[in-house]
Amino acid sequence: MMKIYKKNIDHYIMLSFEINEMNIPFTGQIVVKEDDEVTREVILGRAKKIHEWLVLVDHIFSPFRTNSELTLYNHRKIEMTGTNLLFQEVFALSIWEKEMTQGLFSANFVGKYNPTGAVKGWAIEKAERIQLAPLLSDPNFVAVNLNGGGDMQFSSSDKHNWQWGIGIVNPFDNKKVISCFRMKNGAIATSGTSQRGEHLFNSSTGRAIPEKNFNVISSSVIGSELTYSDIWATAIATTTINDHSWLKRLSGSGLRISYNKKSERWLNHEIIDQKELIYA
C-alpha cells in the first residue's frame, strides 16, 4: 500500500507520496493547512490515479517493451491510425518540437521513432494538471507538485502566500546547489550528461554529445509548462556554451553550464549573466 509522508513547514503541513515507474522515481508533494483522514484519502486516491497513468504511458511508449505501441509502430506491426490517441498526440507534439527547436530536438534516431525524451515531461505535466492542481479549489489545500527524475510541475493557491523553493544542483558536485529561487506556479526541467553520461545525441550527426570542453554538462529551463521546458532543456544540452542560436526562440528563463565550468543565465531571450565556476 502506498505511504503518505508528513513534514511540518512553518504553519503548513506537507504530505508526500512516492511512485516508482518507467525506471524513474516520482514524488508528489501536497501542502495543506490541516492533516486529517479525509485529506489523506483524497491524496491517496489521486496518487493511485497518477500511478495508473504512468503505467499506461509506459505501456504505450516504452522502447524496451516488445508489446508497447512504440515498439509495434517501429516494427510496422501497427499503422498510426491504429494507435492510441495519446500516441498520436505525442507524435504530433514531436513534429512541433523539432520545428520549434529547429532540429536541436528530434524524436527520430537511427531510422526509428523514439519520443522518450519528451514523454516524461509531458506525462508529469498532464498528471499534475489533471490530478493535483484541481485540489487547490479546496480551501485546505495550499500547493501541489509532481516531480519525476528532477523535472517538476508545480502549482499554488492564490489564497495563500506559499511559494515553492526551487534549487539547481551543481553538476560537478550534486551535494551543492548552484542556484535557487522561489515561485508559486510553473515548471523546471534539467537535462545534460552530469547524471546519466553520454545519452544525448546530435540529431544532425547521430553521434553522442561528448563530455568535454565547451559542451553543456547541465541545462535547466524554467517556464510555465513542463512539456515545453523539458524539450528545451534537452535541446540546449546538445549545443555548446558559445552557441546562442536558440535564444530568440525560447521563452522563460534558465541556466546552463559547460564542461569547462562556464555558466550563463538567460531571461526573456537575453543572456543576463555569464561567469566561470571557480569553486565547482
CSV table of C-alpha atoms in Angstrom, one decimal:
chain,number,residue,atom,x,y,z
A,1,MET,CA,0.0,0.0,0.0
A,2,MET,CA,1.3,3.5,-0.9
A,3,LYS,CA,2.5,5.5,2.1
A,4,ILE,CA,2.0,9.2,2.9
A,5,TYR,CA,5.0,11.0,4.4
A,6,LYS,CA,4.5,14.0,6.6
A,7,LYS,CA,6.6,17.1,7.2
A,8,ASN,CA,5.8,20.3,9.1
A,9,ILE,CA,6.9,23.5,7.4
A,10,ASP,CA,6.1,26.7,9.3
A,11,HIS,CA,2.4,26.7,9.9
A,12,TYR,CA,1.7,24.4,6.9
A,13,ILE,CA,1.9,20.6,6.6
A,14,MET,CA,3.5,18.8,3.6
A,15,LEU,CA,2.2,15.4,2.7
A,16,SER,CA,4.0,13.4,0.1
A,17,PHE,CA,3.9,10.1,-1.8
A,18,GLU,CA,6.4,8.2,-4.0
A,19,ILE,CA,5.9,6.2,-7.1
A,20,ASN,CA,8.5,4.2,-9.0
A,21,GLU,CA,7.5,3.6,-12.6
A,22,MET,CA,9.3,3.8,-16.0
A,23,ASN,CA,12.6,3.3,-14.1
A,24,ILE,CA,12.1,6.8,-12.6
A,25,PRO,CA,11.3,7.8,-9.0
A,26,PHE,CA,8.2,10.2,-9.0
A,27,THR,CA,7.3,12.2,-6.0
A,28,GLY,CA,4.1,14.1,-5.3
A,29,GLN,CA,4.1,16.9,-2.6
A,30,ILE,CA,0.9,18.4,-1.3
A,31,VAL,CA,0.9,21.3,1.1
A,32,VAL,CA,-2.2,21.6,3.3
A,33,LYS,CA,-3.4,23.5,6.3
A,34,GLU,CA,-4.8,20.5,8.2
A,35,ASP,CA,-3.8,16.9,8.1
A,36,ASP,CA,-6.8,14.6,8.6
A,37,GLU,CA,-8.1,11.2,7.4
A,38,VAL,CA,-10.3,12.7,4.6
A,39,THR,CA,-7.4,14.7,3.2
A,40,ARG,CA,-5.1,11.7,3.2
A,41,GLU,CA,-7.8,9.6,1.5
A,42,VAL,CA,-8.1,12.2,-1.3
A,43,ILE,CA,-4.3,12.4,-1.8
A,44,LEU,CA,-4.0,8.6,-1.9
A,45,GLY,CA,-6.8,8.4,-4.4
A,46,ARG,CA,-5.1,11.0,-6.7
A,47,ALA,CA,-1.7,9.2,-6.2
A,48,LYS,CA,-3.3,5.9,-7.3
A,49,LYS,CA,-4.7,7.6,-10.5
A,50,ILE,CA,-1.2,9.1,-11.2
A,51,HIS,CA,0.4,5.6,-10.8
A,52,GLU,CA,-2.2,4.2,-13.2
A,53,TRP,CA,-1.5,7.0,-15.7
A,54,LEU,CA,2.3,6.4,-15.5
A,55,VAL,CA,1.8,2.6,-16.1
A,56,LEU,CA,-0.3,3.4,-19.1
A,57,VAL,CA,2.3,5.8,-20.5
A,58,ASP,CA,5.0,3.2,-20.1
A,59,HIS,CA,2.9,0.5,-21.8
A,60,ILE,CA,2.4,2.9,-24.8
A,61,PHE,CA,5.8,4.5,-25.1
A,62,SER,CA,8.4,2.1,-23.6
A,63,PRO,CA,11.1,1.3,-26.2
A,64,PHE,CA,12.0,-1.8,-24.1
A,65,ARG,CA,8.6,-3.5,-24.1
A,66,THR,CA,8.1,-5.8,-27.1
A,67,ASN,CA,4.4,-5.2,-27.0
A,68,SER,CA,4.4,-1.4,-26.5
A,69,GLU,CA,2.7,0.7,-29.2
A,70,LEU,CA,6.1,2.4,-29.8
A,71,THR,CA,7.8,-0.9,-30.5
A,72,LEU,CA,4.9,-2.2,-32.6
A,73,TYR,CA,4.9,1.0,-34.6
A,74,ASN,CA,8.6,0.9,-35.3
A,75,HIS,CA,8.4,-2.7,-36.4
A,76,ARG,CA,5.5,-1.7,-38.7
A,77,LYS,CA,3.1,-4.0,-37.0
A,78,ILE,CA,0.5,-1.2,-36.5
A,79,GLU,CA,-0.2,1.9,-38.5
A,80,MET,CA,-0.6,5.4,-37.0
A,81,THR,CA,-4.4,5.2,-37.4
A,82,GLY,CA,-4.4,2.1,-35.2
A,83,THR,CA,-2.5,3.6,-32.3
A,84,ASN,CA,-3.8,5.1,-29.1
A,85,LEU,CA,-4.9,8.8,-29.3
A,86,LEU,CA,-2.2,9.5,-26.7
A,87,PHE,CA,0.4,8.1,-29.1
A,88,GLN,CA,-0.9,10.3,-31.9
A,89,GLU,CA,-0.9,13.3,-29.6
A,90,VAL,CA,2.8,12.8,-28.7
A,91,PHE,CA,3.6,12.1,-32.4
A,92,ALA,CA,2.2,15.4,-33.4
A,93,LEU,CA,4.0,17.0,-30.4
A,94,SER,CA,7.3,15.6,-31.6
A,95,ILE,CA,6.8,17.2,-35.0
A,96,TRP,CA,6.1,20.5,-33.4
A,97,GLU,CA,9.1,20.2,-31.1
A,98,LYS,CA,11.5,19.5,-33.9
A,99,GLU,CA,10.2,22.6,-35.8
A,100,MET,CA,10.3,24.8,-32.7
A,101,THR,CA,13.9,23.9,-31.8
A,102,GLN,CA,14.9,23.9,-35.5
A,103,GLY,CA,16.2,20.3,-35.2
A,104,LEU,CA,18.0,20.6,-31.9
A,105,PHE,CA,15.5,18.1,-30.5
A,106,SER,CA,14.3,15.2,-32.6
A,107,ALA,CA,12.3,12.1,-31.8
A,108,ASN,CA,13.8,10.3,-34.8
A,109,PHE,CA,17.0,8.4,-34.2
A,110,VAL,CA,18.8,5.9,-36.4
A,111,GLY,CA,15.7,5.5,-38.5
A,112,LYS,CA,13.4,4.8,-35.6
A,113,TYR,CA,10.8,7.0,-33.8
A,114,ASN,CA,11.6,7.4,-30.1
A,115,PRO,CA,9.8,10.2,-28.3
A,116,THR,CA,11.0,9.1,-24.8
A,117,GLY,CA,12.9,12.4,-24.4
A,118,ALA,CA,9.6,14.3,-24.5
A,119,VAL,CA,7.3,11.8,-22.9
A,120,LYS,CA,8.4,12.2,-19.2
A,121,GLY,CA,7.8,15.9,-19.0
A,122,TRP,CA,4.5,15.6,-21.0
A,123,ALA,CA,3.3,12.8,-18.7
A,124,ILE,CA,4.2,14.7,-15.5
A,125,GLU,CA,2.5,17.9,-16.7
A,126,LYS,CA,-0.7,16.1,-17.6
A,127,ALA,CA,-0.8,14.3,-14.3
A,128,GLU,CA,-0.2,17.4,-12.2
A,129,ARG,CA,-2.8,19.4,-14.2
A,130,ILE,CA,-5.5,16.7,-14.1
A,131,GLN,CA,-5.0,15.0,-10.7
A,132,LEU,CA,-3.2,17.5,-8.3
A,133,ALA,CA,-3.8,21.1,-9.4
A,134,PRO,CA,-7.6,20.8,-9.1
A,135,LEU,CA,-7.2,20.0,-5.4
A,136,LEU,CA,-6.4,23.7,-4.9
A,137,SER,CA,-10.1,24.6,-5.2
A,138,ASP,CA,-10.4,23.1,-1.7
A,139,PRO,CA,-9.5,25.7,1.0
A,140,ASN,CA,-7.5,23.1,2.9
A,141,PHE,CA,-5.1,22.6,0.0
A,142,VAL,CA,-2.3,25.2,-0.4
A,143,ALA,CA,0.1,23.9,-3.0
A,144,VAL,CA,1.0,20.8,-5.1
A,145,ASN,CA,3.8,19.5,-7.2
A,146,LEU,CA,4.8,16.4,-9.1
A,147,ASN,CA,8.5,15.6,-9.6
A,148,GLY,CA,10.0,12.9,-11.8
A,149,GLY,CA,13.7,12.5,-12.1
A,150,GLY,CA,14.3,16.2,-11.2
A,151,ASP,CA,11.7,17.6,-13.6
A,152,MET,CA,8.8,19.3,-11.9
A,153,GLN,CA,5.4,20.9,-12.5
A,154,PHE,CA,4.1,22.9,-9.5
A,155,SER,CA,1.1,25.0,-8.6
A,156,SER,CA,0.0,27.1,-5.6
A,157,SER,CA,-3.3,28.6,-4.4
A,158,ASP,CA,-3.6,32.4,-4.9
A,159,LYS,CA,-5.3,32.5,-1.4
A,160,HIS,CA,-2.0,31.6,0.4
A,161,ASN,CA,1.5,33.0,0.5
A,162,TRP,CA,3.2,29.7,-0.2
A,163,GLN,CA,6.0,29.6,-2.8
A,164,TRP,CA,7.9,26.6,-3.9
A,165,GLY,CA,11.7,26.7,-3.3
A,166,ILE,CA,13.5,25.5,-6.4
A,167,GLY,CA,17.2,24.6,-6.5
A,168,ILE,CA,19.5,23.8,-9.4
A,169,VAL,CA,22.2,21.3,-8.4
A,170,ASN,CA,25.9,21.9,-9.2
A,171,PRO,CA,26.6,19.3,-11.9
A,172,PHE,CA,30.2,18.9,-10.6
A,173,ASP,CA,29.1,18.3,-7.0
A,174,ASN,CA,25.4,17.2,-6.6
A,175,LYS,CA,25.6,17.9,-2.9
A,176,LYS,CA,25.8,21.6,-3.7
A,177,VAL,CA,23.0,23.9,-5.0
A,178,ILE,CA,24.3,26.4,-7.6
A,179,SER,CA,21.2,28.5,-7.9
A,180,CYS,CA,17.9,28.8,-6.0
A,181,PHE,CA,14.7,30.8,-6.4
A,182,ARG,CA,11.0,30.8,-5.3
A,183,MET,CA,7.9,30.5,-7.4
A,184,LYS,CA,4.2,29.9,-6.9
A,185,ASN,CA,3.4,28.3,-10.3
A,186,GLY,CA,5.5,26.9,-13.1
A,187,ALA,CA,7.8,24.1,-14.2
A,188,ILE,CA,11.5,23.3,-14.3
A,189,ALA,CA,13.4,20.7,-16.3
A,190,THR,CA,17.1,19.8,-16.3
A,191,SER,CA,19.0,17.9,-18.9
A,192,GLY,CA,22.6,17.1,-19.5
A,193,THR,CA,25.2,14.4,-19.1
A,194,SER,CA,26.2,15.0,-15.4
A,195,GLN,CA,23.9,12.3,-14.1
A,196,ARG,CA,23.4,9.9,-16.9
A,197,GLY,CA,26.6,10.2,-19.1
A,198,GLU,CA,26.6,10.3,-22.8
A,199,HIS,CA,22.8,9.7,-23.5
A,200,LEU,CA,22.2,12.9,-25.6
A,201,PHE,CA,22.8,12.9,-29.4
A,202,ASN,CA,23.3,15.5,-32.1
A,203,SER,CA,20.2,15.0,-34.3
A,204,SER,CA,22.1,16.0,-37.4
A,205,THR,CA,25.1,13.7,-37.0
A,206,GLY,CA,23.5,10.9,-34.9
A,207,ARG,CA,26.6,11.0,-32.6
A,208,ALA,CA,26.6,11.2,-28.8
A,209,ILE,CA,27.4,14.6,-27.3
A,210,PRO,CA,31.0,14.1,-25.8
A,211,GLU,CA,31.7,15.1,-22.3
A,212,LYS,CA,34.3,17.8,-22.8
A,213,ASN,CA,35.3,21.4,-23.2
A,214,PHE,CA,32.5,23.8,-24.4
A,215,ASN,CA,29.8,21.1,-24.5
A,216,VAL,CA,27.0,21.5,-22.0
A,217,ILE,CA,27.0,19.3,-18.9
A,218,SER,CA,23.8,20.7,-17.4
A,219,SER,CA,20.9,22.8,-18.8
A,220,SER,CA,17.9,23.9,-16.8
A,221,VAL,CA,14.8,25.7,-18.2
A,222,ILE,CA,12.2,27.4,-16.1
A,223,GLY,CA,8.7,28.1,-17.6
A,224,SER,CA,5.0,27.6,-17.1
A,225,GLU,CA,4.7,24.2,-18.8
A,226,LEU,CA,6.9,21.2,-18.2
A,227,THR,CA,6.4,19.8,-21.7
A,228,TYR,CA,7.9,22.9,-23.1
A,229,SER,CA,10.7,23.3,-20.5
A,230,ASP,CA,11.7,19.6,-20.8
A,231,ILE,CA,12.1,19.8,-24.6
A,232,TRP,CA,14.2,22.9,-24.5
A,233,ALA,CA,16.4,21.7,-21.6
A,234,THR,CA,17.2,18.7,-23.8
A,235,ALA,CA,17.7,20.7,-26.9
A,236,ILE,CA,20.0,23.3,-25.3
A,237,ALA,CA,22.1,20.5,-23.7
A,238,THR,CA,23.1,19.4,-27.2
A,239,THR,CA,24.7,22.8,-28.0
A,240,THR,CA,27.9,24.3,-26.9
A,241,ILE,CA,28.2,27.1,-24.4
A,242,ASN,CA,29.2,29.6,-27.1
A,243,ASP,CA,26.1,28.8,-29.3
A,244,HIS,CA,23.2,31.1,-28.7
A,245,SER,CA,21.3,30.5,-31.9
A,246,TRP,CA,18.4,29.1,-29.9
A,247,LEU,CA,18.0,32.0,-27.6
A,248,LYS,CA,15.4,34.1,-29.6
A,249,ARG,CA,13.1,31.1,-29.9
A,250,LEU,CA,13.0,30.2,-26.1
A,251,SER,CA,10.6,31.9,-23.7
A,252,GLY,CA,11.2,31.9,-20.0
A,253,SER,CA,14.5,31.7,-18.2
A,254,GLY,CA,17.2,29.2,-17.3
A,255,LEU,CA,20.8,28.3,-16.6
A,256,ARG,CA,23.3,26.2,-18.4
A,257,ILE,CA,26.9,25.1,-17.5
A,258,SER,CA,29.6,23.7,-19.7
A,259,TYR,CA,32.3,21.1,-19.0
A,260,ASN,CA,34.9,23.9,-18.9
A,261,LYS,CA,32.9,25.3,-16.0
A,262,LYS,CA,31.4,28.3,-17.7
A,263,SER,CA,27.9,29.2,-16.7
A,264,GLU,CA,25.3,31.5,-18.0
A,265,ARG,CA,21.7,32.6,-17.2
A,266,TRP,CA,19.1,33.9,-19.6
A,267,LEU,CA,15.8,35.7,-19.2
A,268,ASN,CA,13.3,36.7,-21.9
A,269,HIS,CA,15.6,35.9,-24.8
A,270,GLU,CA,18.6,37.6,-23.4
A,271,ILE,CA,21.8,36.5,-21.6
A,272,ILE,CA,21.8,38.3,-18.2
A,273,ASP,CA,24.8,36.7,-16.5
A,274,GLN,CA,27.9,34.8,-17.5
A,275,LYS,CA,30.7,33.6,-15.2
A,276,GLU,CA,33.2,30.9,-14.5
A,277,LEU,CA,32.6,28.4,-11.7
A,278,ILE,CA,35.9,28.8,-9.9
A,279,TYR,CA,35.0,26.6,-6.9
A,280,ALA,CA,33.0,24.0,-8.7
